[in-house]
Short mmCIF file of C-alpha atoms in Angstrom, two decimals:
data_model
loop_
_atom_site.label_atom_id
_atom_site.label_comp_id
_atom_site.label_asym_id
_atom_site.label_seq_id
_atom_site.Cartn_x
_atom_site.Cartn_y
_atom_site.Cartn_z
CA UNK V 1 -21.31 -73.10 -36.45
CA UNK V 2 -20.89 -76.27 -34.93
CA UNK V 3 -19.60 -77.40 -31.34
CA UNK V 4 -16.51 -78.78 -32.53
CA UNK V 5 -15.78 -76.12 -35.05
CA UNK V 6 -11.88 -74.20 -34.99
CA UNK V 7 -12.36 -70.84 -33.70
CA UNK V 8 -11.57 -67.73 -35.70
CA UNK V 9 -8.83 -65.44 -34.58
CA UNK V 10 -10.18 -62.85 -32.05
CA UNK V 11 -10.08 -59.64 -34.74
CA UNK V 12 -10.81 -57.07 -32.11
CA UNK V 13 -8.22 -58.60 -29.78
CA UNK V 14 -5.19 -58.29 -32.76
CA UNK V 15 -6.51 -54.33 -33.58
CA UNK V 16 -6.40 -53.47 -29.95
CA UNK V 17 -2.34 -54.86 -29.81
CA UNK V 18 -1.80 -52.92 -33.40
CA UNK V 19 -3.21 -49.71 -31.48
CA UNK V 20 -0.80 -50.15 -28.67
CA UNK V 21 1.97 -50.62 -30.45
CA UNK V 22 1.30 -47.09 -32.24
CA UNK V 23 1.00 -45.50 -28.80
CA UNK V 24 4.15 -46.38 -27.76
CA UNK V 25 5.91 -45.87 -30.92
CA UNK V 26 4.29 -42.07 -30.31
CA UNK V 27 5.08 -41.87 -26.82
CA UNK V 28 8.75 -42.87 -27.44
CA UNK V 29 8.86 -40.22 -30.10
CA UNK V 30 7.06 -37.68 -27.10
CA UNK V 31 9.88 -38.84 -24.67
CA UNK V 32 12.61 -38.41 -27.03
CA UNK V 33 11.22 -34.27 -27.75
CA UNK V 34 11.15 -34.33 -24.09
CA UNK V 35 14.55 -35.45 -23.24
CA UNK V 36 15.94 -32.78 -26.13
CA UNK V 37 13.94 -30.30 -24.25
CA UNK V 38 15.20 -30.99 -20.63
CA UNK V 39 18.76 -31.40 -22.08
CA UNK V 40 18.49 -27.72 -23.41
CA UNK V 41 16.67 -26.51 -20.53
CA UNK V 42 19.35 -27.99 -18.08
CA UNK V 43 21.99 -26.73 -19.97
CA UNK V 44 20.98 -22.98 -19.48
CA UNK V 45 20.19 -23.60 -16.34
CA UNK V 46 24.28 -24.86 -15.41
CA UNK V 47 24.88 -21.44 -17.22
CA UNK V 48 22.93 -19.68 -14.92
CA UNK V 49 24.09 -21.26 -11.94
CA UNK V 50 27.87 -20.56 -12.33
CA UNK V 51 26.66 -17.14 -12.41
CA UNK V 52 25.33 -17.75 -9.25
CA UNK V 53 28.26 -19.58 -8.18
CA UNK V 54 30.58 -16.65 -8.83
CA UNK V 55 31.57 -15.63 -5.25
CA UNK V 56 30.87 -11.85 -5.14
CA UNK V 57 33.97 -10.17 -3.43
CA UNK V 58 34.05 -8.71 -0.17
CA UNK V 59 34.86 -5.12 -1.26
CA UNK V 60 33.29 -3.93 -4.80
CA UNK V 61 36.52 -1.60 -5.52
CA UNK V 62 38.50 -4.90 -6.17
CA UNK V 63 35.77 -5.89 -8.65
CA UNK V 64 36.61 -5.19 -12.11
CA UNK V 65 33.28 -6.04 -13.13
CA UNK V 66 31.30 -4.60 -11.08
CA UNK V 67 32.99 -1.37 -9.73
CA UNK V 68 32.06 0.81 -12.55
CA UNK V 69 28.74 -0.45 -13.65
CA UNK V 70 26.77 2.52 -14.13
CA UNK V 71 23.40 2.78 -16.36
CA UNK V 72 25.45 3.18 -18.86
CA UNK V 73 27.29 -0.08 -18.67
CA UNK V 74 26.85 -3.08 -21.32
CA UNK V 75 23.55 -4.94 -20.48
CA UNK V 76 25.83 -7.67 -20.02
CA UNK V 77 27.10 -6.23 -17.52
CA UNK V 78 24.07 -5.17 -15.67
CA UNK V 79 22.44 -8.36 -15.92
CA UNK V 80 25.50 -10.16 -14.28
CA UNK V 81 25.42 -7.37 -11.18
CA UNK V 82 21.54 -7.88 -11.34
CA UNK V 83 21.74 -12.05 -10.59
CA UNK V 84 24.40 -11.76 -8.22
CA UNK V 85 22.77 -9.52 -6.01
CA UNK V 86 19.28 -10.84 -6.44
CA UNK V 87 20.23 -14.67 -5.77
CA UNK V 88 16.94 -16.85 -5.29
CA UNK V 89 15.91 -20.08 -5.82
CA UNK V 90 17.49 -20.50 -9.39
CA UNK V 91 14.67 -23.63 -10.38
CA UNK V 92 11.81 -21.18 -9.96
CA UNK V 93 10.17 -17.49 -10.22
CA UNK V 94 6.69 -15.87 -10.25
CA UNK V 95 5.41 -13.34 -12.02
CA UNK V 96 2.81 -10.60 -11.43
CA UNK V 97 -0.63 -11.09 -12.87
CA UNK V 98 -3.78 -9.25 -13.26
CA UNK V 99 -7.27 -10.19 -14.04
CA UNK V 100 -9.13 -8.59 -17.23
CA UNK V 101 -12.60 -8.98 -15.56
CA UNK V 102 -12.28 -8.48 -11.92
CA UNK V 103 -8.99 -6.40 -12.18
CA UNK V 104 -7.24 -8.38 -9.38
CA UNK V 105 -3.32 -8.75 -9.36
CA UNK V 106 -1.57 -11.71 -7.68
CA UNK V 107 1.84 -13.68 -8.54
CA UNK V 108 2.12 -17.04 -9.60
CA UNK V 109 4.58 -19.19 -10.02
CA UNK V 110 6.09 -19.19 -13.11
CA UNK V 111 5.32 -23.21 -14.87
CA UNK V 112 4.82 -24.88 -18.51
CA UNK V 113 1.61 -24.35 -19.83
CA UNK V 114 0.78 -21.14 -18.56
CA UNK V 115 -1.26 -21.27 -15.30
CA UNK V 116 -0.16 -22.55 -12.32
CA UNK V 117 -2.56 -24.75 -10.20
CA UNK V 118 -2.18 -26.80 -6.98
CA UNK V 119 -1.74 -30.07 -9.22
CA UNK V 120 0.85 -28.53 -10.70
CA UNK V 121 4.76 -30.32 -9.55
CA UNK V 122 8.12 -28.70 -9.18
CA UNK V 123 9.08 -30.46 -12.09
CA UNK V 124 6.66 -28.16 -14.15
CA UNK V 125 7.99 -25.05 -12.93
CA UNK V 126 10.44 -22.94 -15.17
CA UNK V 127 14.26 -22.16 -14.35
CA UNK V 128 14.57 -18.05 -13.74
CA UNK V 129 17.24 -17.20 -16.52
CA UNK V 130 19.28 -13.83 -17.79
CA UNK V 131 16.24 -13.51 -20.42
CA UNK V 132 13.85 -13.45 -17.97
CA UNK V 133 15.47 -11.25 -15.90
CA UNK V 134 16.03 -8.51 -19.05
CA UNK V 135 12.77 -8.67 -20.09
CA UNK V 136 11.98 -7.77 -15.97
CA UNK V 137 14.14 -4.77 -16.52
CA UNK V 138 12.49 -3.52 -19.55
CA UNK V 139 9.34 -3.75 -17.95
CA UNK V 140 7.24 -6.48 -20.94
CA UNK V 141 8.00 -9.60 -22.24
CA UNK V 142 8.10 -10.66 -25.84
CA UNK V 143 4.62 -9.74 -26.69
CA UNK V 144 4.88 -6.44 -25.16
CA UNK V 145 2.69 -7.39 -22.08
CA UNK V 146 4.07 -5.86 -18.56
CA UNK V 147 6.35 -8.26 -17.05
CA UNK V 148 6.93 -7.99 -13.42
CA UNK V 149 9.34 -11.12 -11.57
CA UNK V 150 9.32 -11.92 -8.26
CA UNK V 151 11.92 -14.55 -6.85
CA UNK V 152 12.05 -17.35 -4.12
CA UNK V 153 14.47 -16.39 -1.38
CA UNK V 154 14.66 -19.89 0.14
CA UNK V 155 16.82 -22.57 -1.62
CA UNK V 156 16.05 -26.32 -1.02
CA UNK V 157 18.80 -26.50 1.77
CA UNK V 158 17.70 -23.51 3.43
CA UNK V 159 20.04 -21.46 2.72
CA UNK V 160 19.60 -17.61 1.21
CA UNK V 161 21.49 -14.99 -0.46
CA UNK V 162 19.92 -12.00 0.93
CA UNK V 163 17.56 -10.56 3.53
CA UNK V 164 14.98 -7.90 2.65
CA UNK V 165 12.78 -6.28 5.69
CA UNK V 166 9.19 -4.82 4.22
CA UNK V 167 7.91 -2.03 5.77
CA UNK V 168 4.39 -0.22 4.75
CA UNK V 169 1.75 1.66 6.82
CA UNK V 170 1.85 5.67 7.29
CA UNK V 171 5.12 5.55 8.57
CA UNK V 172 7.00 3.40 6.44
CA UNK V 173 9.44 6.22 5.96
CA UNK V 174 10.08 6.65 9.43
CA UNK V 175 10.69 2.98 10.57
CA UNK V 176 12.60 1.80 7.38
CA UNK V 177 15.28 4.81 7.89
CA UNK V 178 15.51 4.05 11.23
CA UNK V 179 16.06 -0.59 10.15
CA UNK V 180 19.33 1.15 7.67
CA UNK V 181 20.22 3.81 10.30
CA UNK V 182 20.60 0.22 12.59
CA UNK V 183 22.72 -1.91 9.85
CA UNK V 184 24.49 1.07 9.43
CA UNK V 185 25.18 0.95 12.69
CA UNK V 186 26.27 -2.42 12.55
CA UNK V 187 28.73 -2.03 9.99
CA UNK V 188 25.94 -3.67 7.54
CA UNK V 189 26.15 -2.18 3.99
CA UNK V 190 21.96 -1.55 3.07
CA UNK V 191 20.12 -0.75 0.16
CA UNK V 192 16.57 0.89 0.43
CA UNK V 193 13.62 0.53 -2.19
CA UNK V 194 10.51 2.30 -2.21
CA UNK V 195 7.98 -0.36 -3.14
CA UNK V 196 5.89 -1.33 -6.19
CA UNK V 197 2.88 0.22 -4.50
CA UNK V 198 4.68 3.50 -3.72
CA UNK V 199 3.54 3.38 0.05
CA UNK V 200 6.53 1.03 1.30
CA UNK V 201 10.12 0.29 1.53
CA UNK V 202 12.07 -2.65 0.95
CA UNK V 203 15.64 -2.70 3.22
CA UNK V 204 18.24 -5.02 1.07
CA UNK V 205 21.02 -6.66 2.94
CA UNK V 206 22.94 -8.68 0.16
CA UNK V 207 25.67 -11.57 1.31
CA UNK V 208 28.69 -12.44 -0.15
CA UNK V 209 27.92 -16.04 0.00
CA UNK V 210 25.04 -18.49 0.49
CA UNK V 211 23.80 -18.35 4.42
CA UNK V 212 21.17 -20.22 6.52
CA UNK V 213 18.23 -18.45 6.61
CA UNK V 214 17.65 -19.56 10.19
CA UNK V 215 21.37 -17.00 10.85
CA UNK V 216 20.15 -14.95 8.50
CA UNK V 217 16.70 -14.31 10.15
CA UNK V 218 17.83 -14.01 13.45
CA UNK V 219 20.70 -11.41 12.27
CA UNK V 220 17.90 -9.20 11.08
CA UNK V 221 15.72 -10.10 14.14
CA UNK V 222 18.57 -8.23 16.18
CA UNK V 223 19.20 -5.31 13.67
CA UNK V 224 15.21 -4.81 13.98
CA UNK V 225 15.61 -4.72 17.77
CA UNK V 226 17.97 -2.30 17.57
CA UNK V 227 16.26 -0.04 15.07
CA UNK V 228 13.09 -0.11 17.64
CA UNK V 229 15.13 1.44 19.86
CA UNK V 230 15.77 3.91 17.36
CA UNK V 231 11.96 4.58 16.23
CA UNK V 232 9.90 3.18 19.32
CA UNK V 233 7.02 3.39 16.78
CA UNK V 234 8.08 0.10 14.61
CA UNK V 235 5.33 -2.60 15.44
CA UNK V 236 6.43 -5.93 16.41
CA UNK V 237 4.87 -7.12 13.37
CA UNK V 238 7.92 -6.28 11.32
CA UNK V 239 9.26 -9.37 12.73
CA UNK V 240 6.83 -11.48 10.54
CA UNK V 241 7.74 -9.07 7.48
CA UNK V 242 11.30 -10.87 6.78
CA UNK V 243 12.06 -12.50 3.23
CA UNK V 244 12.58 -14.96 3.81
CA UNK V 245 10.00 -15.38 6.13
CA UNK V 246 10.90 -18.67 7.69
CA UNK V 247 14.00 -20.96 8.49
CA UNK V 248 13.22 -23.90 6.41
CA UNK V 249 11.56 -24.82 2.78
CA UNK V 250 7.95 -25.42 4.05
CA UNK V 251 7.60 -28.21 1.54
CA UNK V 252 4.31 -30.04 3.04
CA UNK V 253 2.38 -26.72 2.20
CA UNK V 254 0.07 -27.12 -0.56
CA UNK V 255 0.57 -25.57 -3.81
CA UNK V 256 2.49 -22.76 -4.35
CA UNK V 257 3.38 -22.33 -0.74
CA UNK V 258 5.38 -24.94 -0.75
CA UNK V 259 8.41 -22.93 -2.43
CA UNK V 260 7.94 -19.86 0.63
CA UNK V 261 7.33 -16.73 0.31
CA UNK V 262 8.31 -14.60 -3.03
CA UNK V 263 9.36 -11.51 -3.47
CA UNK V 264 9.23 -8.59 -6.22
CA UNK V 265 12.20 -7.70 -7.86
CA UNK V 266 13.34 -4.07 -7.34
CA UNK V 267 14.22 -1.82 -10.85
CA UNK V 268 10.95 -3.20 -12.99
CA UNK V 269 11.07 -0.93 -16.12
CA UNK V 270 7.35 0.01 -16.51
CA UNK V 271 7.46 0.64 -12.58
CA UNK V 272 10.44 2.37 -12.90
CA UNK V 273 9.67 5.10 -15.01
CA UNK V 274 6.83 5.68 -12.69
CA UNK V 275 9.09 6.43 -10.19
CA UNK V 276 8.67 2.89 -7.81
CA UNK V 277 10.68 -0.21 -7.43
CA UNK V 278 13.57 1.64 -7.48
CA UNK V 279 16.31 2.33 -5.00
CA UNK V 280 16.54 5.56 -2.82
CA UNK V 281 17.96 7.89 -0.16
CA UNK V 282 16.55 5.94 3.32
CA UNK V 283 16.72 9.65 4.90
CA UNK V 284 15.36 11.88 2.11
CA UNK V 285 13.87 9.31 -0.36
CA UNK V 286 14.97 11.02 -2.97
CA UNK V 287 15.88 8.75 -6.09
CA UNK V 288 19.20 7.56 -6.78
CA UNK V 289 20.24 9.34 -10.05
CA UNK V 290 22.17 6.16 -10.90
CA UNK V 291 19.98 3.16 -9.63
CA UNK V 292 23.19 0.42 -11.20
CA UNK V 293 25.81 2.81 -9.65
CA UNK V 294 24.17 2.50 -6.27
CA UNK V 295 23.31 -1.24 -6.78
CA UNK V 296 26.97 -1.98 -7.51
CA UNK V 297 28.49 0.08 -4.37
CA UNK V 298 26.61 -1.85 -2.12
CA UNK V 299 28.73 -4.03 -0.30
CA UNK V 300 27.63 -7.54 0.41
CA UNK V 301 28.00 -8.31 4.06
CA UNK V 302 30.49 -11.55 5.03
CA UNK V 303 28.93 -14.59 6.75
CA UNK V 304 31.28 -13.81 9.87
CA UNK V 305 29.25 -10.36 10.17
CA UNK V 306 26.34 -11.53 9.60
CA UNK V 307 26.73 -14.65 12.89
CA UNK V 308 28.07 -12.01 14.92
CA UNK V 309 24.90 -10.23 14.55
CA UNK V 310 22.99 -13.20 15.06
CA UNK V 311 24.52 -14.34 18.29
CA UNK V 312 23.40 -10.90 19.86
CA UNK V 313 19.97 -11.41 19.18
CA UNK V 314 20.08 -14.45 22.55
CA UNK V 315 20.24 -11.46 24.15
CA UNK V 316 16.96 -10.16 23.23
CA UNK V 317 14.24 -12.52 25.51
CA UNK V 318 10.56 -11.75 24.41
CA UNK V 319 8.26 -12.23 27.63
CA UNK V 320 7.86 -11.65 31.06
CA UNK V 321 10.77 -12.42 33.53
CA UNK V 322 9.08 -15.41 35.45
CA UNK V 323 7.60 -17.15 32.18
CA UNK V 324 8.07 -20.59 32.70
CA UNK V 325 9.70 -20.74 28.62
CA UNK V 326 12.54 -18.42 30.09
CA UNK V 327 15.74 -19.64 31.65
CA UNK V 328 17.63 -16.60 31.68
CA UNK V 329 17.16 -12.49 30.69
CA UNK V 330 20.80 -11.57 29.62
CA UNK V 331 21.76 -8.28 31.39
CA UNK V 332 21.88 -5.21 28.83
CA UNK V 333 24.07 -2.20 29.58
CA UNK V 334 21.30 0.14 28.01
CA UNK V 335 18.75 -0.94 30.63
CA UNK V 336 21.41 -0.40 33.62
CA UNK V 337 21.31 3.24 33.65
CA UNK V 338 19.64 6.40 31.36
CA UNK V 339 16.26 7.14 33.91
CA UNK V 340 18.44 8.85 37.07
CA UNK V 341 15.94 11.63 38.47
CA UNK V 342 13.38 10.35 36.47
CA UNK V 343 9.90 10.28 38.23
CA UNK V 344 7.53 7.95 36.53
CA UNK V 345 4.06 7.05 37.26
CA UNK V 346 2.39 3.81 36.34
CA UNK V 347 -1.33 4.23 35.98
CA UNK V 348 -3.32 0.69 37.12
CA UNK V 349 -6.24 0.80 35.53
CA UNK V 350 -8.00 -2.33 33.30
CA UNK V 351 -4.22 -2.16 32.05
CA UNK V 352 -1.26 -0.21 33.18
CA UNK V 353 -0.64 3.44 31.10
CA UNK V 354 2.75 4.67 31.42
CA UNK V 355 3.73 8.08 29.83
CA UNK V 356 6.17 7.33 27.12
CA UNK V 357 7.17 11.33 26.60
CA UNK V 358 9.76 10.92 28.34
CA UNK V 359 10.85 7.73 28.49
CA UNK V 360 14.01 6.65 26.52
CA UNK V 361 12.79 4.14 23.07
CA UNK V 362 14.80 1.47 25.19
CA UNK V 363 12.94 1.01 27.66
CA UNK V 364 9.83 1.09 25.34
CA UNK V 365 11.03 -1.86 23.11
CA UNK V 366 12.01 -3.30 26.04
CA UNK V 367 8.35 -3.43 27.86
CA UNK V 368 6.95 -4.26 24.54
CA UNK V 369 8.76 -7.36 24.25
CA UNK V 370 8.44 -7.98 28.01
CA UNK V 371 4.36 -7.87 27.34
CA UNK V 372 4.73 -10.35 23.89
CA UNK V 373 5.35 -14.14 23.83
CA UNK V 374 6.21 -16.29 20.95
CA UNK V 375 3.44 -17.61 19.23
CA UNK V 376 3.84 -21.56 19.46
CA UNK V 377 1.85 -21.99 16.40
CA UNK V 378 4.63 -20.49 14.37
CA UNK V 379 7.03 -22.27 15.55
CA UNK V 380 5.06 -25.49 15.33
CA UNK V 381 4.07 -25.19 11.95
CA UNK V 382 7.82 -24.11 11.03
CA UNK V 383 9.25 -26.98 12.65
CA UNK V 384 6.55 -29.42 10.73
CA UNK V 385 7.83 -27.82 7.61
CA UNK V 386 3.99 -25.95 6.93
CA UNK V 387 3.86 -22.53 5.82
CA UNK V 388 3.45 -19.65 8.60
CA UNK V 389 1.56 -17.20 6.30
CA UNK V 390 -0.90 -15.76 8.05
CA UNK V 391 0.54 -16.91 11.21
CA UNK V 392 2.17 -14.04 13.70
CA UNK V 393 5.55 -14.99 15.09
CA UNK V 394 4.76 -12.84 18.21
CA UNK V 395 1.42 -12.66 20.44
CA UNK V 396 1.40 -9.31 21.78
CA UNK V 397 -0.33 -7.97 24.61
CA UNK V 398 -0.18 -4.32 24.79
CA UNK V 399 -1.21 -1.11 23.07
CA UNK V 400 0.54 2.04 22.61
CA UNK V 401 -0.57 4.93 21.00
CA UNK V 402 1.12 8.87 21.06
CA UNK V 403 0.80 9.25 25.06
CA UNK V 404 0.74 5.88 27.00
CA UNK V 405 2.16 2.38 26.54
CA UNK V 406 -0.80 0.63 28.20
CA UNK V 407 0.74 -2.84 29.50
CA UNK V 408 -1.13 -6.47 31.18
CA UNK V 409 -1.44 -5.84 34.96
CA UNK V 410 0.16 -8.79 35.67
CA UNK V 411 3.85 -6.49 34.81
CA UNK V 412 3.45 -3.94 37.15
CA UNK V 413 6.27 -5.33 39.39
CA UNK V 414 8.70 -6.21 36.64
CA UNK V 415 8.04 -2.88 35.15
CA UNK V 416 8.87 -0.72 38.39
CA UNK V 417 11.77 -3.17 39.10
CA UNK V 418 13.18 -2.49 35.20
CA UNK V 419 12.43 1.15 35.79
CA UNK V 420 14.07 1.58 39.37
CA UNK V 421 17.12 0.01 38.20
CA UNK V 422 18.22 2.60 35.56
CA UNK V 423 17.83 5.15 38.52
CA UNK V 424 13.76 6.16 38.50
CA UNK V 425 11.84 6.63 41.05
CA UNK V 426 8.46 4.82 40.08
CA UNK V 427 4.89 5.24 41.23
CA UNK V 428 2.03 2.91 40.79
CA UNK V 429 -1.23 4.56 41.18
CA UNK V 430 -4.83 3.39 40.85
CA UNK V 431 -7.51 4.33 38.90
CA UNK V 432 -8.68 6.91 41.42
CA UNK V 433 -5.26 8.74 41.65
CA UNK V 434 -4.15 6.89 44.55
CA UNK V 435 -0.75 4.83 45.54
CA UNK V 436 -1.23 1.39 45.49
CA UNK V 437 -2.33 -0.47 48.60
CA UNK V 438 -1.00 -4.18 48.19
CA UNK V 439 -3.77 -4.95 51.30
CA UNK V 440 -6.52 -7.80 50.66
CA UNK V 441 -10.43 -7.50 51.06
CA UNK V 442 -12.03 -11.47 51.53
CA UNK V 443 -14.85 -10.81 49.28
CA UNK V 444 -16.13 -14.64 50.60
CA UNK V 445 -15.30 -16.98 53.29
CA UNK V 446 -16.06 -20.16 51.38
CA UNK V 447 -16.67 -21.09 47.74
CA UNK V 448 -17.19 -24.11 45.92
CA UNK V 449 -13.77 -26.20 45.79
CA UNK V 450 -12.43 -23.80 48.59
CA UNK V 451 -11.42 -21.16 46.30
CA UNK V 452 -11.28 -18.03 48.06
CA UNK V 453 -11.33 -15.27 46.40
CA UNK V 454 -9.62 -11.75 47.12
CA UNK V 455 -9.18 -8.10 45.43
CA UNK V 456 -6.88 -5.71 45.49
CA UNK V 457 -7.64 -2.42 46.09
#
């Protein structure tokens, strides 16, 4: 071909536009399934959230709906007393899974295409509907595998519909009876669920409306205190087992974290029949006979009772009296009196042992807390919107085992002064049996940097 020859038309050029034009023509035809898809999905989702919406009354007798549901009520029925009560995060839900080789169960968020991974977004996740929730009750889904749902307390705006205290160990029994005995106490309507496992208890308080979870945690922060006074046992490690289990959404989490903490739904039909997951006596654990009867005459507790709570728990102060993070230690009338002709001994040894036979659960809560801080790493990730799992709220540093509460040194004043003035007479001893001599030995005259240093013996 010569120099000043016309050019032929680029071929591979005009094949490459034909091939585009077919992609879009197939990607427009993608969107438009797409758009059908989300306008179906969003559609059942506005069904389910008036549900939701549906303010649940105040006093289940006046409920025409729900004040004879029974097990023998219209599924219909059931189902609407099922969402009201168990009110999550309405965009999302997990489900239980368990591995064929390794046998290992975990949840996962529920999302389209089957498996959830960390690349997965929030718009892949799938609404929680009334289907999902019947095929929870039956206990398998559609192909007759076990189906197990687990919901998101925490809504976007940090709000919640319920607040569930776990408690496990050897004496679950003990400490959950004595978290109801407390909302009980409160005027708190509670429900109580032995656990999937068998070896736990779930505590349900349900709301009548959507509350922060902030008022909401704090409210069951107090009730907690006050059930430790009932069973001095309770670790202060219940405080961390809240659902929720923080104040805010931690949305710069990574993967599923992001959406908080999940928790199983009680009344799983497979579980069920094995005699777990459902709801029981919080003194005798026997079963309910009727598990919908007992749902349904559980009375939601108002947002007014639920900030009244709340704003006792600023009287609760975690730490010693001269920490530097407390202003003020609110006067309690419990601590004012109870220990007249008492005659305690403190033991100083590596730590201080006092005898908790006798001593009223009170006081023992009290020099728990007193010997605890609050863990700043909570806190900080909290505030930086991070998840806390893993992450105490509470350092503690004491021990306490059948005989002695065994305390830091550093309390032995505040203790005796707490002590002395509920009316005991206290007694600080040393190791060797003797009283305490508050006298100083210079161990050195001079040390580097002029640090001198002294023991007490």
């Amino acid at each position: 071909m010569y120099p000043d020859s016309p050019r032929p038309p680029n071929s591979g050029v005009t094949h490459e536009i034909s091939e585009a034009r077919e992609r879009v023509k197939r990607l427009e035809r993608d969107l438009a399934k797409a758009r059908a898809n989300l306008e179906a999905l969003e559609a059942e989702e506005r069904q389910f959230k008036h549900i939701l919406a549906a303010k649940t009354p105040q006093n289940l007798s006046d409920f025409s709906t729900a004040q004879n549901i029974t097990a023998n009520s219209s599924l219909h029925d059931k189902l609407e007393l099922f969402t009201q009560r168990f009110a999550g995060r309405p965009d999302a839900y997990a489900t239980r899974w368990v591995s064929n080789k390794t046998n290992k169960a975990g949840w996962s968020p529920a999302v389209r295409g089957g498996f959830c991974t960390d690349k997965k977004l929030d718009t892949d996740l799938l609404p929680i509907t009334p289907h999902i929730l019947e095929h929870h009750l039956r206990g398998s889904d559609e192909g007759s595998k076990e189906f197990h749902v687990g919901i998101y307390p925490l809504t976007t705006d940090h709000q919640c519909k319920f607040l569930v205290c776990d408690f496990d160990g050897q004496t679950w029994k003990t400490d959950a009876a004595a978290f109801s005995q407390a909302c009980s106490a409160a005027g708190i309507s509670n429900l109580a669920e032995i656990s999937r496992s068998g070896a736990g208890a779930h505590i349900w308080i349900f709301f009548d409306t959507w509350i922060s979870a902030s008022t909401a945690r704090k409210a069951g922060s107090a009730l907690l205190r006050k059930a430790m006074q009932i069973s001095p046992g309770i670790k202060l490690d219940s405080y961390d087992r809240f659902f929720p289990s923080q104040d805010v959404l931690p949305v710069k989490a990574s993967g599923r974290f992001r959406l908080g903490n999940l928790i199983a739904l009680p009344l799983q039909g497979n579980c069920r029949r094995r005699g777990t997951t459902i709801f029981a006596d919080p003194i005798t654990w026997q079963p309910y006979d009727d598990q919908f009867e007992a749902l349904a005459r559980t009375k939601p507790a108002t947002e007014t009772d639920i900030r009244d709570i709340a704003n006792e728990y600023d009287r609760y102060v975690v730490g010693p009296k001269h920490s530097t993070f407390i202003t003020r230690r609110p006067e309690r009338r419990e601590l004012q009196s109870g220990l007249k002709d008492h005659n305690i001994t403190i033991q100083r040894r590596a730590m201080l042992h006092v005898k908790t036979e006798n001593l009223p659960s009170a006081f023992v809560t009290e020099l728990k807390h007193r010997a605890s801080i609050s863990n700043p790493e909570f806190y900080r990730r909290q505030a930086q919107r991070f998840s806390t799992y893993g992450v105490p709220r509470l350092v503690t540093c004491f021990e306490h085992d059948d005989v002695d509460l065994k305390l830091p040194r550093g309390l032995a004043e505040e203790a005796r002064q707490l002590l002395k003035k509920a009316g005991a007479k206290v007694t600080i001893r040393n190791k060797d049996n003797q009283p305490q001599n508050n006298k100083c030995r210079l161990l050195d005259n001079y040390v580097p940097n002029n640090i001198m240093l002294c023991a007490l013996y």
